[in-house]
């Protein structure tokens, strides 16, 4: 049950990326401030404290990137990126788009027509009336 809930939350995160990104940025700032405050209390200068805090976090952008990889569903995100790219390219090339749509329409129509004929002639049994079998 816990795995299902985690998976559903990851799927929901794919569609609320901006909000999650903002929350991540705020959380990273908060951690950075906490480390800086700890170093200032230890007697460091503000520049030293800031540098030490960034070293402790291991680079803010690298940490964010690791979190992004763990948070989402890379397969779904990649698929959505590919779909958006395909739609952009189809919108950019209307001639190719019309030829592709026409080809698909003809192929689907021909496939449906052939299947209807084969289904009616070969696959469905012919209607017949069975005569009673005499007892021997």
mmCIF file of C-alpha atoms in Angstrom:
data_model
loop_
_atom_site.group_PDB
_atom_site.id
_atom_site.type_symbol
_atom_site.label_atom_id
_atom_site.label_comp_id
_atom_site.label_asym_id
_atom_site.label_seq_id
_atom_site.Cartn_x
_atom_site.Cartn_y
_atom_site.Cartn_z
ATOM 1 C CA UNK A 1 0.000 0.000 0.000
ATOM 2 C CA UNK A 2 2.859 2.335 0.831
ATOM 3 C CA UNK A 3 4.494 1.666 -2.553
ATOM 4 C CA UNK A 4 1.253 2.391 -4.390
ATOM 5 C CA UNK A 5 0.839 5.681 -2.535
ATOM 6 C CA UNK A 6 4.441 6.660 -3.292
ATOM 7 C CA UNK A 7 3.985 5.809 -6.972
ATOM 8 C CA UNK A 8 0.751 7.828 -7.208
ATOM 9 C CA UNK A 9 2.453 10.806 -5.565
ATOM 10 C CA UNK A 10 5.284 10.568 -8.090
ATOM 11 C CA UNK A 11 2.779 10.546 -10.948
ATOM 12 C CA UNK A 12 1.026 13.601 -9.474
ATOM 13 C CA UNK A 13 4.393 15.372 -9.152
ATOM 14 C CA UNK A 14 4.877 15.119 -12.914
ATOM 15 C CA UNK A 15 1.891 17.427 -13.417
ATOM 16 C CA UNK A 16 2.778 19.915 -10.632
ATOM 17 C CA UNK A 17 6.393 20.511 -11.597
ATOM 18 C CA UNK A 18 6.492 24.284 -11.088
ATOM 19 C CA UNK A 19 5.092 24.078 -7.562
ATOM 20 C CA UNK A 20 7.466 21.262 -6.591
ATOM 21 C CA UNK A 21 10.408 23.150 -8.089
ATOM 22 C CA UNK A 22 9.547 26.226 -6.047
ATOM 23 C CA UNK A 23 9.246 24.129 -2.878
ATOM 24 C CA UNK A 24 12.616 22.526 -3.610
ATOM 25 C CA UNK A 25 14.266 25.918 -4.099
ATOM 26 C CA UNK A 26 12.841 27.189 -0.816
ATOM 27 C CA UNK A 27 13.971 24.064 1.018
ATOM 28 C CA UNK A 28 17.494 24.362 -0.370
ATOM 29 C CA UNK A 29 17.641 28.040 0.685
ATOM 30 C CA UNK A 30 16.458 27.058 4.141
ATOM 31 C CA UNK A 31 19.153 24.401 4.485
ATOM 32 C CA UNK A 32 21.770 26.828 3.237
ATOM 33 C CA UNK A 33 20.638 29.449 5.789
ATOM 34 C CA UNK A 34 20.732 26.893 8.605
ATOM 35 C CA UNK A 35 24.291 25.860 7.727
ATOM 36 C CA UNK A 36 25.373 29.503 7.463
ATOM 37 C CA UNK A 37 23.807 30.296 10.848
ATOM 38 C CA UNK A 38 25.590 27.326 12.440
ATOM 39 C CA UNK A 39 28.926 28.454 10.998
ATOM 40 C CA UNK A 40 28.353 32.062 12.087
ATOM 41 C CA UNK A 41 27.683 30.854 15.631
ATOM 42 C CA UNK A 42 30.938 28.911 15.417
ATOM 43 C CA UNK A 43 32.770 32.201 14.771
ATOM 44 C CA UNK A 44 33.293 32.217 10.999
ATOM 45 C CA UNK A 45 32.966 35.299 8.832
ATOM 46 C CA UNK A 46 29.909 35.571 6.584
ATOM 47 C CA UNK A 47 31.907 34.736 3.419
ATOM 48 C CA UNK A 48 33.563 31.729 5.039
ATOM 49 C CA UNK A 49 30.234 30.553 6.458
ATOM 50 C CA UNK A 50 28.524 30.820 3.071
ATOM 51 C CA UNK A 51 31.353 28.959 1.299
ATOM 52 C CA UNK A 52 31.443 26.238 3.961
ATOM 53 C CA UNK A 53 27.653 25.819 3.795
ATOM 54 C CA UNK A 54 27.752 25.399 0.016
ATOM 55 C CA UNK A 55 30.515 22.820 0.359
ATOM 56 C CA UNK A 56 28.507 20.916 2.992
ATOM 57 C CA UNK A 57 25.475 20.805 0.693
ATOM 58 C CA UNK A 58 27.651 19.537 -2.149
ATOM 59 C CA UNK A 59 26.534 22.158 -4.640
ATOM 60 C CA UNK A 60 22.978 23.409 -4.654
ATOM 61 C CA UNK A 61 22.263 22.670 -8.324
ATOM 62 C CA UNK A 62 23.783 19.180 -8.158
ATOM 63 C CA UNK A 63 21.663 18.386 -5.108
ATOM 64 C CA UNK A 64 18.562 19.699 -6.861
ATOM 65 C CA UNK A 65 19.298 17.559 -9.915
ATOM 66 C CA UNK A 66 19.673 14.424 -7.778
ATOM 67 C CA UNK A 67 16.379 15.173 -6.061
ATOM 68 C CA UNK A 68 14.623 15.756 -9.402
ATOM 69 C CA UNK A 69 15.795 12.380 -10.658
ATOM 70 C CA UNK A 70 14.463 10.606 -7.576
ATOM 71 C CA UNK A 71 11.238 12.587 -7.364
ATOM 72 C CA UNK A 72 9.682 12.066 -10.780
ATOM 73 C CA UNK A 73 9.037 9.239 -13.166
ATOM 74 C CA UNK A 74 11.751 9.592 -15.805
ATOM 75 C CA UNK A 75 10.011 7.301 -18.283
ATOM 76 C CA UNK A 76 6.761 9.280 -18.147
ATOM 77 C CA UNK A 77 8.539 12.637 -18.204
ATOM 78 C CA UNK A 78 10.615 11.614 -21.218
ATOM 79 C CA UNK A 79 7.492 10.371 -22.998
ATOM 80 C CA UNK A 80 5.686 13.669 -22.352
ATOM 81 C CA UNK A 81 8.703 15.624 -23.612
ATOM 82 C CA UNK A 82 8.737 13.522 -26.781
ATOM 83 C CA UNK A 83 5.011 14.070 -27.362
ATOM 84 C CA UNK A 84 5.390 17.836 -26.928
ATOM 85 C CA UNK A 85 8.336 17.854 -29.337
ATOM 86 C CA UNK A 86 6.406 15.810 -31.910
ATOM 87 C CA UNK A 87 3.428 18.170 -31.711
ATOM 88 C CA UNK A 88 5.713 21.183 -32.155
ATOM 89 C CA UNK A 89 7.304 19.616 -35.220
ATOM 90 C CA UNK A 90 3.918 18.691 -36.705
ATOM 91 C CA UNK A 91 2.705 22.256 -36.166
ATOM 92 C CA UNK A 92 5.887 23.607 -37.754
ATOM 93 C CA UNK A 93 5.526 21.451 -40.934
ATOM 94 C CA UNK A 94 1.859 21.542 -42.040
ATOM 95 C CA UNK A 95 2.547 19.816 -45.384
ATOM 96 C CA UNK A 96 4.145 16.803 -43.734
ATOM 97 C CA UNK A 97 1.399 16.771 -41.105
ATOM 98 C CA UNK A 98 -1.380 16.652 -43.701
ATOM 99 C CA UNK A 99 0.353 13.840 -45.649
ATOM 100 C CA UNK A 100 0.905 11.851 -42.445
ATOM 101 C CA UNK A 101 -2.712 12.290 -41.300
ATOM 102 C CA UNK A 102 -4.044 11.366 -44.740
ATOM 103 C CA UNK A 103 -1.851 8.256 -44.869
ATOM 104 C CA UNK A 104 -2.981 7.164 -41.413
ATOM 105 C CA UNK A 105 -6.647 7.767 -42.296
ATOM 106 C CA UNK A 106 -6.391 5.706 -45.485
ATOM 107 C CA UNK A 107 -4.524 2.912 -43.702
ATOM 108 C CA UNK A 108 -7.011 2.733 -40.832
ATOM 109 C CA UNK A 109 -9.972 2.876 -43.236
ATOM 110 C CA UNK A 110 -8.580 0.117 -45.464
ATOM 111 C CA UNK A 111 -7.772 -2.051 -42.444
ATOM 112 C CA UNK A 112 -11.296 -1.617 -41.082
ATOM 113 C CA UNK A 113 -12.893 -2.458 -44.436
ATOM 114 C CA UNK A 114 -10.792 -5.591 -44.961
ATOM 115 C CA UNK A 115 -11.398 -6.780 -41.416
ATOM 116 C CA UNK A 116 -15.146 -6.270 -41.799
ATOM 117 C CA UNK A 117 -15.195 -8.415 -44.942
ATOM 118 C CA UNK A 118 -12.989 -11.153 -43.455
ATOM 119 C CA UNK A 119 -15.020 -11.150 -40.250
ATOM 120 C CA UNK A 120 -18.333 -11.468 -42.106
ATOM 121 C CA UNK A 121 -17.144 -14.121 -44.576
ATOM 122 C CA UNK A 122 -14.594 -16.248 -42.758
ATOM 123 C CA UNK A 123 -14.725 -15.739 -39.025
ATOM 124 C CA UNK A 124 -18.436 -15.795 -38.243
ATOM 125 C CA UNK A 125 -20.105 -19.147 -38.702
ATOM 126 C CA UNK A 126 -22.799 -19.244 -41.332
ATOM 127 C CA UNK A 127 -26.319 -19.305 -39.960
ATOM 128 C CA UNK A 128 -27.895 -22.711 -40.274
ATOM 129 C CA UNK A 129 -30.749 -24.619 -38.744
ATOM 130 C CA UNK A 130 -29.840 -27.908 -37.239
ATOM 131 C CA UNK A 131 -32.188 -30.729 -37.978
ATOM 132 C CA UNK A 132 -33.012 -33.147 -35.200
ATOM 133 C CA UNK A 133 -30.848 -36.266 -35.276
ATOM 134 C CA UNK A 134 -32.958 -39.456 -35.529
ATOM 135 C CA UNK A 135 -32.450 -42.059 -32.797
ATOM 136 C CA UNK A 136 -31.068 -45.285 -34.128
#
